Coordinates of C-alpha atoms in Angstrom, one line a residue:
X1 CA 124.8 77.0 115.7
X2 CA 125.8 78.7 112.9
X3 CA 128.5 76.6 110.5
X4 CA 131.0 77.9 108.1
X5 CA 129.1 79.6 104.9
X6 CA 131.9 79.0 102.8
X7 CA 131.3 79.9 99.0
X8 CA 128.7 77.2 98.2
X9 CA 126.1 79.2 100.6
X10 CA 127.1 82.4 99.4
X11 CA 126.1 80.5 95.5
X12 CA 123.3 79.2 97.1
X13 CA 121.8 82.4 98.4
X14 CA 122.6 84.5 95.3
X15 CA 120.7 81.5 93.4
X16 CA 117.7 81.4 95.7
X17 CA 117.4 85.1 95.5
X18 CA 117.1 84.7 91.4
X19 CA 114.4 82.0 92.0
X20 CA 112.7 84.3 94.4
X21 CA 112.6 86.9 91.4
X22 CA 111.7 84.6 88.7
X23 CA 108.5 83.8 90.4
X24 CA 107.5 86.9 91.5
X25 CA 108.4 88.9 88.0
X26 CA 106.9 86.0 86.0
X27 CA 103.4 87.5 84.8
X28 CA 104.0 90.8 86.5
X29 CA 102.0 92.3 83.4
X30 CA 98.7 90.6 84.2
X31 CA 95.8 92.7 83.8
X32 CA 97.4 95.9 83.3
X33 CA 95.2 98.7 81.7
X34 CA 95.1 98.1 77.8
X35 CA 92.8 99.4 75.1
X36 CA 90.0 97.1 76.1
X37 CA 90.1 97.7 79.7
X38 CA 91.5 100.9 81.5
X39 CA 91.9 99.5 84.8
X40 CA 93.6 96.5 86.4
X41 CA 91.8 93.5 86.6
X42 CA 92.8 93.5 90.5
X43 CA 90.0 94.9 92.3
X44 CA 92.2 96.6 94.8
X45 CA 95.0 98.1 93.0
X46 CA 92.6 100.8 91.1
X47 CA 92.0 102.2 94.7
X48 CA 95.7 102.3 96.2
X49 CA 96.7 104.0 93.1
X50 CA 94.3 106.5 92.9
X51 CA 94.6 108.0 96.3
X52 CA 98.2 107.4 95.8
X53 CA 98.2 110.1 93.2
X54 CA 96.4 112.7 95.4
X55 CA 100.0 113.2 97.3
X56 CA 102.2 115.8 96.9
X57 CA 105.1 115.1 99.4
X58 CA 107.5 117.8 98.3
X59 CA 105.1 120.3 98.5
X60 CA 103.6 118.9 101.9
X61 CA 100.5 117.3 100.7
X62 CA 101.0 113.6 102.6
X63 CA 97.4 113.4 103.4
X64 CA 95.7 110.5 100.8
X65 CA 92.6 111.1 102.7
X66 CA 92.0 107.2 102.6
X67 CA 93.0 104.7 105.7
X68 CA 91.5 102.2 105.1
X69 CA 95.7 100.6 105.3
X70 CA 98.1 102.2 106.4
X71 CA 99.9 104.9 104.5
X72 CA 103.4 103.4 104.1
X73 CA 103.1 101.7 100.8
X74 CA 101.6 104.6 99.4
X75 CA 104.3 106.9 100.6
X76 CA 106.8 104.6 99.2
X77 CA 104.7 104.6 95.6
X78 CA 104.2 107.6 95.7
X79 CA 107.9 108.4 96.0
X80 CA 108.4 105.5 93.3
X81 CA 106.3 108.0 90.8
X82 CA 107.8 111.2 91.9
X83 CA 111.2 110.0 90.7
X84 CA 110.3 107.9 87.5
X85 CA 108.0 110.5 86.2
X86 CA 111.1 113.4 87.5
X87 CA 113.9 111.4 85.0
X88 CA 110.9 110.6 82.4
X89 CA 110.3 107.0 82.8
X90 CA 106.6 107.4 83.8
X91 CA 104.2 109.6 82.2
X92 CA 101.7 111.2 84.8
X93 CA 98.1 110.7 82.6
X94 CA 95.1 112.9 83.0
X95 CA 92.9 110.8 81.8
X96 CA 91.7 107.6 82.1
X97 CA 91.8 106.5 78.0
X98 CA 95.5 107.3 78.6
X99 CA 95.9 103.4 79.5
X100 CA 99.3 103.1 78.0
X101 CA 100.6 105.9 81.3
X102 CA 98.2 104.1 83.6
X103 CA 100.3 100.6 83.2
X104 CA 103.0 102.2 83.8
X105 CA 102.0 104.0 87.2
X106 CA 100.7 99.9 88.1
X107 CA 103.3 98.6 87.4
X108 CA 105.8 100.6 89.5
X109 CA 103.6 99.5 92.6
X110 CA 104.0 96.1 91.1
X111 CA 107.6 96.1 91.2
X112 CA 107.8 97.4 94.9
X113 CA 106.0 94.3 95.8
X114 CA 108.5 92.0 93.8
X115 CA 111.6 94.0 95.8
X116 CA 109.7 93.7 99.1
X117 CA 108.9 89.9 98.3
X118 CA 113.0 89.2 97.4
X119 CA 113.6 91.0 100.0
X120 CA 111.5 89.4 102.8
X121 CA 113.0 86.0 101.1
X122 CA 117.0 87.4 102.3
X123 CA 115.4 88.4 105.5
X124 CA 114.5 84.6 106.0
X125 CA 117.8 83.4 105.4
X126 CA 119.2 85.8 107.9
X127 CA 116.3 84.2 110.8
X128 CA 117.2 80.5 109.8
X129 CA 120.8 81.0 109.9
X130 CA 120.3 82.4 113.7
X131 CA 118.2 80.2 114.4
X132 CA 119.7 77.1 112.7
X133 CA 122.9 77.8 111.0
X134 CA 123.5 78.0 107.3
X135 CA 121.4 74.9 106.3
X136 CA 118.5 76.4 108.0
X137 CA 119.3 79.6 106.0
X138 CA 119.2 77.9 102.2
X139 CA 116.1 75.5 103.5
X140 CA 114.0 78.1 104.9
X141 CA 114.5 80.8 102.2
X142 CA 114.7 77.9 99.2
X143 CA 110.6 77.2 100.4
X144 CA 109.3 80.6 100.6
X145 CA 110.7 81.6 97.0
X146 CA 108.4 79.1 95.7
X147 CA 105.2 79.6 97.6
X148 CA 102.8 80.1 95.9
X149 CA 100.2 82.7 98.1
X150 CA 103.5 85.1 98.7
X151 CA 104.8 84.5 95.0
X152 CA 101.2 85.7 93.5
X153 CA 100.4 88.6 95.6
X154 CA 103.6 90.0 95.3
X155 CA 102.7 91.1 91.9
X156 CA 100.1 93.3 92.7
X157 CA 100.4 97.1 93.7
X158 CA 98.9 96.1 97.1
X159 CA 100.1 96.5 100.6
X160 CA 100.5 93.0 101.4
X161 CA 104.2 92.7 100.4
X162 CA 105.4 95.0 101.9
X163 CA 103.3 94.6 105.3
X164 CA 105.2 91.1 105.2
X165 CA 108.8 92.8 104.5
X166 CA 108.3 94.5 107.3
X167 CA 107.3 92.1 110.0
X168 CA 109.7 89.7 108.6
X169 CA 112.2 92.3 109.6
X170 CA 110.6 92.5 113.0
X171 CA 111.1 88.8 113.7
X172 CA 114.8 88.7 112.8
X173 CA 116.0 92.2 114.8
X174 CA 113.5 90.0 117.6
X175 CA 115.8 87.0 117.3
X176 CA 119.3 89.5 117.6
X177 CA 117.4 91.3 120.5
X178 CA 117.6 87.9 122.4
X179 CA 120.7 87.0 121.2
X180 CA 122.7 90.9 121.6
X181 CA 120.4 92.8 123.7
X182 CA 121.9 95.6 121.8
X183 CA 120.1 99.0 121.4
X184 CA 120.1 99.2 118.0
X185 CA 118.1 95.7 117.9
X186 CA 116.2 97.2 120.0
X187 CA 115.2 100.4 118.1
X188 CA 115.3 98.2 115.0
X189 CA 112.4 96.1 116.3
X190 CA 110.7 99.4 117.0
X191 CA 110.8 101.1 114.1
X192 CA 109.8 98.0 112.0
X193 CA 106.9 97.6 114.1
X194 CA 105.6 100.8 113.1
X195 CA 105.9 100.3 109.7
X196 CA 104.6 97.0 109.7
X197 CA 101.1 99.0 111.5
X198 CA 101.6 102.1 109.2
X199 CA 101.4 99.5 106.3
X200 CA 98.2 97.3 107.0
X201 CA 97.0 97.9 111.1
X202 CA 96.9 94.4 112.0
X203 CA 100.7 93.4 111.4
X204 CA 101.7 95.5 115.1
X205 CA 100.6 92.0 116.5
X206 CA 104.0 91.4 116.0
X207 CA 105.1 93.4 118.4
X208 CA 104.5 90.6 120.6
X209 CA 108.1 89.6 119.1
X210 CA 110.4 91.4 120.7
X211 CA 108.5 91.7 123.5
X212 CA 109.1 88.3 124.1
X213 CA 112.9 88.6 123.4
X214 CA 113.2 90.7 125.9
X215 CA 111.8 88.8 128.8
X216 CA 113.6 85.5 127.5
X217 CA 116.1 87.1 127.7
X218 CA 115.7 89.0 130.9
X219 CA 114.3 85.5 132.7
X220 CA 118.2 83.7 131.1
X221 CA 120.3 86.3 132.2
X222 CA 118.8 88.1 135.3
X223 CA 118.6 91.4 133.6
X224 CA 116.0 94.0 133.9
X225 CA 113.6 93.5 130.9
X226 CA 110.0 95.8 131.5
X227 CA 111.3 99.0 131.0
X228 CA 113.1 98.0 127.8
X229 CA 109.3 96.3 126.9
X230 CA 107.7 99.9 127.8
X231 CA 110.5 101.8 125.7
X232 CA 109.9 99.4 122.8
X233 CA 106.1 100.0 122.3
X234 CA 106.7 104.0 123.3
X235 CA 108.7 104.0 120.6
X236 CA 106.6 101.8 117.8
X237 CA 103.8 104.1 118.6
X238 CA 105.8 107.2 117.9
X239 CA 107.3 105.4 114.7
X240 CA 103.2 104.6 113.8
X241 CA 102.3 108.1 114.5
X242 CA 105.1 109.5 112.2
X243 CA 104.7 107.1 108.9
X244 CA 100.8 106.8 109.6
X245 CA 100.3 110.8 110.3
X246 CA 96.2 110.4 109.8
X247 CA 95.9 109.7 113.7
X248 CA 96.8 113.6 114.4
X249 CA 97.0 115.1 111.1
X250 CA 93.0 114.0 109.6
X251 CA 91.8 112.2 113.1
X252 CA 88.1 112.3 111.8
X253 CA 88.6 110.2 108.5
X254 CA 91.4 108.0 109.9
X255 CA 88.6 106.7 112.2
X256 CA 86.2 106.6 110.2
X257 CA 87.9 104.7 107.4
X258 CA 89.8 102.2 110.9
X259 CA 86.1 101.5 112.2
X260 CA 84.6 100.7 108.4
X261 CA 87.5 98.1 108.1
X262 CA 87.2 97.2 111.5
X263 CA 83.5 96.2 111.1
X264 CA 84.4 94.6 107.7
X265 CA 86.5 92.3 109.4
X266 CA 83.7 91.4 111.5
X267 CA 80.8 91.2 109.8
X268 CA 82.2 90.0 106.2
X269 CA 82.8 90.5 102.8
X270 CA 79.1 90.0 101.4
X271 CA 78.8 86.1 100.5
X272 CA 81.9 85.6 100.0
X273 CA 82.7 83.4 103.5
X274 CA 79.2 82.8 104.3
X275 CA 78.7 79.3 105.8
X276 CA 82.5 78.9 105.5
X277 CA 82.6 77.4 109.5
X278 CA 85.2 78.4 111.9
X279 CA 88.0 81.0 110.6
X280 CA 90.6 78.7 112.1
X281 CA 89.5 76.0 110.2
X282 CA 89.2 77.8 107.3
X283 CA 92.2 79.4 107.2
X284 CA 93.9 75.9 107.3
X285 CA 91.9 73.9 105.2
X286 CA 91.4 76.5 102.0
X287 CA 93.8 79.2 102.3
X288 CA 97.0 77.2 103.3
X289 CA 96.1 74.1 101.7
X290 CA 96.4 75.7 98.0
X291 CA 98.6 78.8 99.7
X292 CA 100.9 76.2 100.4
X293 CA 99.9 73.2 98.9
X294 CA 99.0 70.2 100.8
X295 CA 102.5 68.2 101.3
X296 CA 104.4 71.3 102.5
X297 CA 101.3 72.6 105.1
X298 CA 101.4 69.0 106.7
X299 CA 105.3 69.6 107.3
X300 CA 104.9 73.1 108.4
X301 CA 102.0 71.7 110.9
X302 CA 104.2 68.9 112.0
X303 CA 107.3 71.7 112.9
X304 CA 104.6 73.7 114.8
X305 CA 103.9 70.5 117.1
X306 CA 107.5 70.0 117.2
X307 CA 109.0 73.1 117.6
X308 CA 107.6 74.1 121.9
X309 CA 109.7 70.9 122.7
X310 CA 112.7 72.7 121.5
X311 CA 112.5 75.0 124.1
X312 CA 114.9 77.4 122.0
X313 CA 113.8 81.1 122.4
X314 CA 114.8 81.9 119.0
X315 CA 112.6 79.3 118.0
X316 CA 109.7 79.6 120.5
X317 CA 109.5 83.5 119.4
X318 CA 109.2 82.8 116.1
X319 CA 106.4 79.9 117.0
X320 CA 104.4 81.8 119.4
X321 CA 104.4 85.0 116.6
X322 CA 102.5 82.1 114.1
X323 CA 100.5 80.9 116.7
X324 CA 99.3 84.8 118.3
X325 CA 98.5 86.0 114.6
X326 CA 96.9 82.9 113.4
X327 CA 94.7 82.3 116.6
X328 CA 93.7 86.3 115.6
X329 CA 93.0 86.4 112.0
X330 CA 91.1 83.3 112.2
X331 CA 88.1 85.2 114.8
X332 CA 87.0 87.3 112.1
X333 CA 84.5 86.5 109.5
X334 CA 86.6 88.0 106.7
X335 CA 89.4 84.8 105.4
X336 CA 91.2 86.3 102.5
X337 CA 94.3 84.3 102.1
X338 CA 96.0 87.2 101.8
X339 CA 96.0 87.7 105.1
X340 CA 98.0 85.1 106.1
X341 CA 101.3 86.2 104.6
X342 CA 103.1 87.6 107.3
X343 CA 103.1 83.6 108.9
X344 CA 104.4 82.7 106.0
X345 CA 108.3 83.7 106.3
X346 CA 108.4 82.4 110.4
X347 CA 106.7 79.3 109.1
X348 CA 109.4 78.5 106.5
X349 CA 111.7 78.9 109.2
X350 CA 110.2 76.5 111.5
X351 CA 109.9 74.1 108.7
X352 CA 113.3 74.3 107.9
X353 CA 114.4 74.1 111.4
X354 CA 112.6 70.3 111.6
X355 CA 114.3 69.5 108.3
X356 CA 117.8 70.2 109.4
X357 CA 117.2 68.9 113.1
X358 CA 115.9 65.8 111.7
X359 CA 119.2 65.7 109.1
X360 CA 121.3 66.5 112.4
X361 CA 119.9 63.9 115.0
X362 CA 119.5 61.1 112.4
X363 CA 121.8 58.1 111.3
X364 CA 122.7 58.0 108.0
X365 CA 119.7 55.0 106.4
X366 CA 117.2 58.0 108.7
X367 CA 119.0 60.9 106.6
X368 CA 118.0 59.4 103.3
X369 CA 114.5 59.6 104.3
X370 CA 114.9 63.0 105.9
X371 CA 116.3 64.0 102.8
X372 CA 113.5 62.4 101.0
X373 CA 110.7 63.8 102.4
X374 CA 112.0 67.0 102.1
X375 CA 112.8 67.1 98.4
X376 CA 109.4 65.5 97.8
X377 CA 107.8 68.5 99.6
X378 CA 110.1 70.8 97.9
X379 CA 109.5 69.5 94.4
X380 CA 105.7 69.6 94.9
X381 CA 105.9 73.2 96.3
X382 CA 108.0 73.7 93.2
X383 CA 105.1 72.5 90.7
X384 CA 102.4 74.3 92.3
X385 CA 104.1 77.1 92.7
X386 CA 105.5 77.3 89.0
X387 CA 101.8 76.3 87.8
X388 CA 100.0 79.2 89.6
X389 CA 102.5 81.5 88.4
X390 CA 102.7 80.1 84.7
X391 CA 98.8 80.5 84.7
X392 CA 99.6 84.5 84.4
X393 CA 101.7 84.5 82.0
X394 CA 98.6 82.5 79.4
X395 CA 95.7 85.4 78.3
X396 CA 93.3 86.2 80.6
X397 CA 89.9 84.7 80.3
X398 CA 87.9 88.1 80.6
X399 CA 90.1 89.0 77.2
X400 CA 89.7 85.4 75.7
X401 CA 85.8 85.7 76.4
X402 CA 85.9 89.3 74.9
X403 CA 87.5 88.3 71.7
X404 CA 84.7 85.6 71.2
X405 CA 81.9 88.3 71.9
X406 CA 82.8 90.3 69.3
X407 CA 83.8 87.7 66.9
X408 CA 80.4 85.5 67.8
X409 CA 78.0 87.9 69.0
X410 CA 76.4 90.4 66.3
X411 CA 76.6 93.9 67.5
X412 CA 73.3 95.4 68.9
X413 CA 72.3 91.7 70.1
X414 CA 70.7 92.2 74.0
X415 CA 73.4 91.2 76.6
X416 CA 72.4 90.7 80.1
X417 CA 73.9 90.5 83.4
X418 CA 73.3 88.6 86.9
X419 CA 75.5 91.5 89.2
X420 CA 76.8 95.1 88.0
X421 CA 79.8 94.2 85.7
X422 CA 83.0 94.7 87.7
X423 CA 86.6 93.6 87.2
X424 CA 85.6 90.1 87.1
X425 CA 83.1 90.7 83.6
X426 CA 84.8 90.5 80.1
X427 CA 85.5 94.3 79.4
X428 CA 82.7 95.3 77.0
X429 CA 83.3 98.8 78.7
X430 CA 87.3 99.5 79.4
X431 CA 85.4 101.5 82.4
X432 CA 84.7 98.6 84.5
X433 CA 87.4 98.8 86.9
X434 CA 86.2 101.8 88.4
X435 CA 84.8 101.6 92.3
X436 CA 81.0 103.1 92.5
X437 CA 78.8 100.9 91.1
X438 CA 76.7 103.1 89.8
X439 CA 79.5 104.7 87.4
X440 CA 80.0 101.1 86.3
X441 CA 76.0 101.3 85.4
X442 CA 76.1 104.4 83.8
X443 CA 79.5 103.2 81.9
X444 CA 77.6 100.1 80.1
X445 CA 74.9 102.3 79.3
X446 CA 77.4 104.2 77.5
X447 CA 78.1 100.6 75.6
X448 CA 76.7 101.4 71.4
X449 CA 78.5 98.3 70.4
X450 CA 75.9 96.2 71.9
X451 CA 72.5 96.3 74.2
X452 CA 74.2 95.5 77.6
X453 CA 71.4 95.1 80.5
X454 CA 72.4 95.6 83.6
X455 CA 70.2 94.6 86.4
X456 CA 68.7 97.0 88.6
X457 CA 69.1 94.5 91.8
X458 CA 71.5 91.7 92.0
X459 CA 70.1 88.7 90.6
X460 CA 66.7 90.1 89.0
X461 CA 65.0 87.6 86.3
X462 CA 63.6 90.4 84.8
X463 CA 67.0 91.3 82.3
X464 CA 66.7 87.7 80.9
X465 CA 63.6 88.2 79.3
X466 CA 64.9 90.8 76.7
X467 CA 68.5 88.9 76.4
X468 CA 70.0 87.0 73.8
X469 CA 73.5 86.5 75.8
X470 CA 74.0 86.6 79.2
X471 CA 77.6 86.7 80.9
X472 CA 78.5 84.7 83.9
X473 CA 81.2 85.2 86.1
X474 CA 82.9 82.4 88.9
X475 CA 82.8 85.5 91.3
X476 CA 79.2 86.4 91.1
X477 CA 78.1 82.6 90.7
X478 CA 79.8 80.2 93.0
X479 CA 79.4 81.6 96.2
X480 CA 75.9 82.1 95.4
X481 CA 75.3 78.5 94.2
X482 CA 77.4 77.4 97.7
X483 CA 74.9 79.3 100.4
X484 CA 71.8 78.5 98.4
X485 CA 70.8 82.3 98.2
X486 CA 67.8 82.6 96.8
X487 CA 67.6 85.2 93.7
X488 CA 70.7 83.5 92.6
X489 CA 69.0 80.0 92.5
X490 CA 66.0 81.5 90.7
X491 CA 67.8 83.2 88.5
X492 CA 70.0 80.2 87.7
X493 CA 66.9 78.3 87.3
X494 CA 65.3 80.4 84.8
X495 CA 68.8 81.0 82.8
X496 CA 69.2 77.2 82.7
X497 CA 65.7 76.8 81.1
X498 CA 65.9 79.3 78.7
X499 CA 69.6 79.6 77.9
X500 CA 72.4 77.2 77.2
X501 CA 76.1 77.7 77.5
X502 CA 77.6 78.2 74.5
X503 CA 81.4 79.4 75.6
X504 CA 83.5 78.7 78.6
X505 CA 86.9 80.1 79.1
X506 CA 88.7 79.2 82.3
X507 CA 92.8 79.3 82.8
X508 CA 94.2 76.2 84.0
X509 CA 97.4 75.5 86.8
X510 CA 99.3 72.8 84.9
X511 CA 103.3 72.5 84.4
X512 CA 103.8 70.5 81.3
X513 CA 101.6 67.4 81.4
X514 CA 101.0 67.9 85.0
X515 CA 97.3 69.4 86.2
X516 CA 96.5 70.8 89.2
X517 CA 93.2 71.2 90.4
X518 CA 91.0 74.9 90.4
X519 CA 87.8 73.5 93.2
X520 CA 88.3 75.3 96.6
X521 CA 90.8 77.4 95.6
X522 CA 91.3 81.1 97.8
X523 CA 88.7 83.9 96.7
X524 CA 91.9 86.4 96.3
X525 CA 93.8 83.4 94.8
X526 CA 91.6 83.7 91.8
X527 CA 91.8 87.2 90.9
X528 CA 93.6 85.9 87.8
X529 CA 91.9 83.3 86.8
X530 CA 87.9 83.7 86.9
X531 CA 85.8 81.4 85.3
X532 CA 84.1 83.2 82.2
X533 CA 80.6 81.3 81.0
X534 CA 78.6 82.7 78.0
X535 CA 74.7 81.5 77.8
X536 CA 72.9 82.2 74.6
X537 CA 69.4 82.0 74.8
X538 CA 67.9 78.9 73.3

């Protein structure tokens, strides 16, 4: 299947590798610690970081003492420090007002995520050209450079990246399993496996994979396959033991932190998906919709309808790997969109696998329209991906709504609260980013430069009677508003009879003239962009 490269797809991948860059580098410096705010405005980053920078590797200290992931990325960060701060590019800081040495620890983990997602884009090209040939190849890898749900979160110092490198590699030593039944594919798909697991727990469904290579393989060619299955997962265990050491090394707060994330999953992320319906539904409707955007989720739907009829193992692994990890993550009650990024490289493939078969079996008036469809998907992929993207690159509205404060706002005037600030308030303490929420209490009673009231339950009435200002974040209202909870409402009620708002400051997805739309959008897809309101009492 696979045609001549020739130098054009050589170009082509060298250019689509660029792309793939540009939109991952684009913005990388949003929300880094500043003077106003000493952590990152991602609400996870703070706590990778931090236990990252309780190892000691050279000196035998690999326990972080945190599993609630796996320990991989950490490792690899942690490495990432050891030699930047060794040849004096980092500065290790000691404390937190040291913001300048904090943004630079951030955004080291920031640029592993931009390799792993340029990485994972070069691993794609190498599934569609065995699965389709070249064409495949530049299709398959053209579409995920642009995506915008892989594009965004491979900015951030998170484990998501680099959980999708890794089962992205999985997939493709899967599809040279079938086709080779070499050793080394075989070990490959093993060790991958365990780093997928050692990164975030859930990606070792894709062990399912190979697993499937095997037997396809076995069933076409007569050849004993169970005892190369059994070897396969004896050996991803032992690779999971040996990058995820916790199991042995601290058994008692590995499962610990493995049951608290384990009963996150399945009870929820406070209101966040309440009354959200089913996960699979979900998943579909919200996070792929704008993960995607609408035109090219409808083709990638349409290639997972299509592709059993191929009846290709390459292409049958790759489907039943979407279809496995989809049916999974949509049964629990926690729907970040995040979640969904290791589909997102198999999906491109099967989507570019229907493009190319559709070029291929088509007369020539049919491959106009083939052609057609596809560059309009590609195009509007393009746009939405670009205007997500761009929307990092324009100040922040937590800093924009900052800047009014203290230019509107007299010091000492009352300022008052619906939730604990957190990274999603306007930084009137550069402390805010940090995890307990009492700290974050005690930090905006610290606060001379005005009276900041904090509330001593979520929504309690009782701080708007001494306020003059109250601050409203999109993450503490909407959700609230959507399930109708009750102290939210009455709070709402009594702000919108007493107060008025007097500021707004939201960040908009528009390339050029063109505007895209911000209603729905994915909780995690908004980390960048919260709505800011500011009510001044009447």
């Amino acid at each position: 299947m696979n045609d001549n490269p020739g130098r054009a797809f050589k170009l082509a991948l060298v250019a689509i590798l660029a792309i793939a860059f540009v939109f991952r580098w684009t913005g990388i410096r949003w929300g880094l610690p500043s003077a106003v705010h000493y952590f990152s405005f991602h609400p996870d980053e703070w706590v990778i970081l931090g236990y990252t920078l309780g190892l000691d590797l050279p000196h035998g200290q690999i326990d972080p003492r945190f599993y609630n992931y796996g320990t991989v990325y950490l490792y690899l960060l942690h490495l990432a420090i050891l030699v930047g701060s060794t040849y004096g590019w980092l500065t290790l800081p000691s404390d937190f007002a040291q913001y300048q040495a904090f943004a630079g620890l951030y955004l080291t983990g920031r640029v592993l995520s931009v390799m792993a997602g340029v990485v994972t884009c070069w691993l794609v090209w190498e599934i569609g050209k065995c699965v389709c040939g070249y064409r495949c190849a530049a299709v398959s890898a053209l579409l995920l450079a642009i995506v915008p749900l892989h594009a965004l979160h491979c900015h951030f110092l998170t484990t998501d990246a680099t959980a999708t490198l890794f089962t992205t590699g999985v997939l493709l030593a899967s599809v040279l399993l079938y086709e080779s039944g070499s050793r080394r594919a075989l070990i490959a798909s093993a060790v991958l496996i365990g780093l997928a697991s050692a990164t975030r727990y859930n990606a070792g469904l894709v062990g399912i994979a190979p697993v499937l290579a095997l037997w396809w393989r076995g069933r076409e060619r007569q050849e004993p396959w169970l005892g190369k299955a059994m070897l396969l997962l004896a050996t991803s265990l032992l690779a999971f033991l040996i990058f995820c050491p916790g199991v042995w090394l601290n058994p008692d707060e590995f499962w610990r932190d493995f049951g608290y994330e384990a009963r996150h999953l399945r009870e929820g992320h406070g209101l966040v998906f309440v009354n959200t319906g089913l996960g699979w539904v979900y998943h579909y409707w919200t996070n792929l919709r704008f993960g995607l955007g609408l035109p090219l989720l409808l083709l990638g739907t349409l290639s997972m309808f299509i592709a059993p009829l191929s009846r290709r193992p390459p292409v049958l692994i790759l489907w039943t790997f979407v279809l496995v990890y989809y049916l999974f993550l949509g049964s629990f009650a926690v729907r970040f969109a995040r979640y969904l990024l290791p589909l997102l490289p198999p999906l491109m493939v099967l989507t570019a696998w229907l493009i190319v078969e559709g070029w291929r079996n088509t007369q020539q008036m049919d491959k106009l329209a083939v052609a057609g469809v596809a560059g309009g998907v590609w195009v509007y992929t393009l746009l939405w991906g670009a205007a997500v993207v761009g929307a990092m690159v324009s100040p922040d509205p937590r800093i924009r709504a900052l800047q009014w404060i203290r230019r509107e706002v007299l010091p000492g005037t009352p300022i008052a609260f619906a939730t604990i600030p957190w990274f999603y308030t306007p930084p009137l303490s550069p402390y805010w980013g940090e995890l307990q929420p009492a700290r974050r209490a005690e930090r905006a009673r610290e606060v001379q430069e005005y009276r900041l009231l904090v509330p001593q339950s979520e929504w309690d009435r009782a701080v708007l009677k001494r306020a003059q200002v109250v601050l409203l974040s999109q993450f503490e209202k909407d959700d609230a508003v959507r399930v109708k909870h009750a102290p939210a409402l009455s709070f709402l009620e009594e702000l919108n009879r007493s107060f008025r708002v007097v500021a707004r400051f939201d960040s908009t997805f528009r390339v050029n003239g063109l505007v895209f739309g911000k209603r729905d959008v994915p909780h995690d897809m908004l980390y960048p962009f919260p709505r800011i309101e500011v009510w001044k009492r009447r």
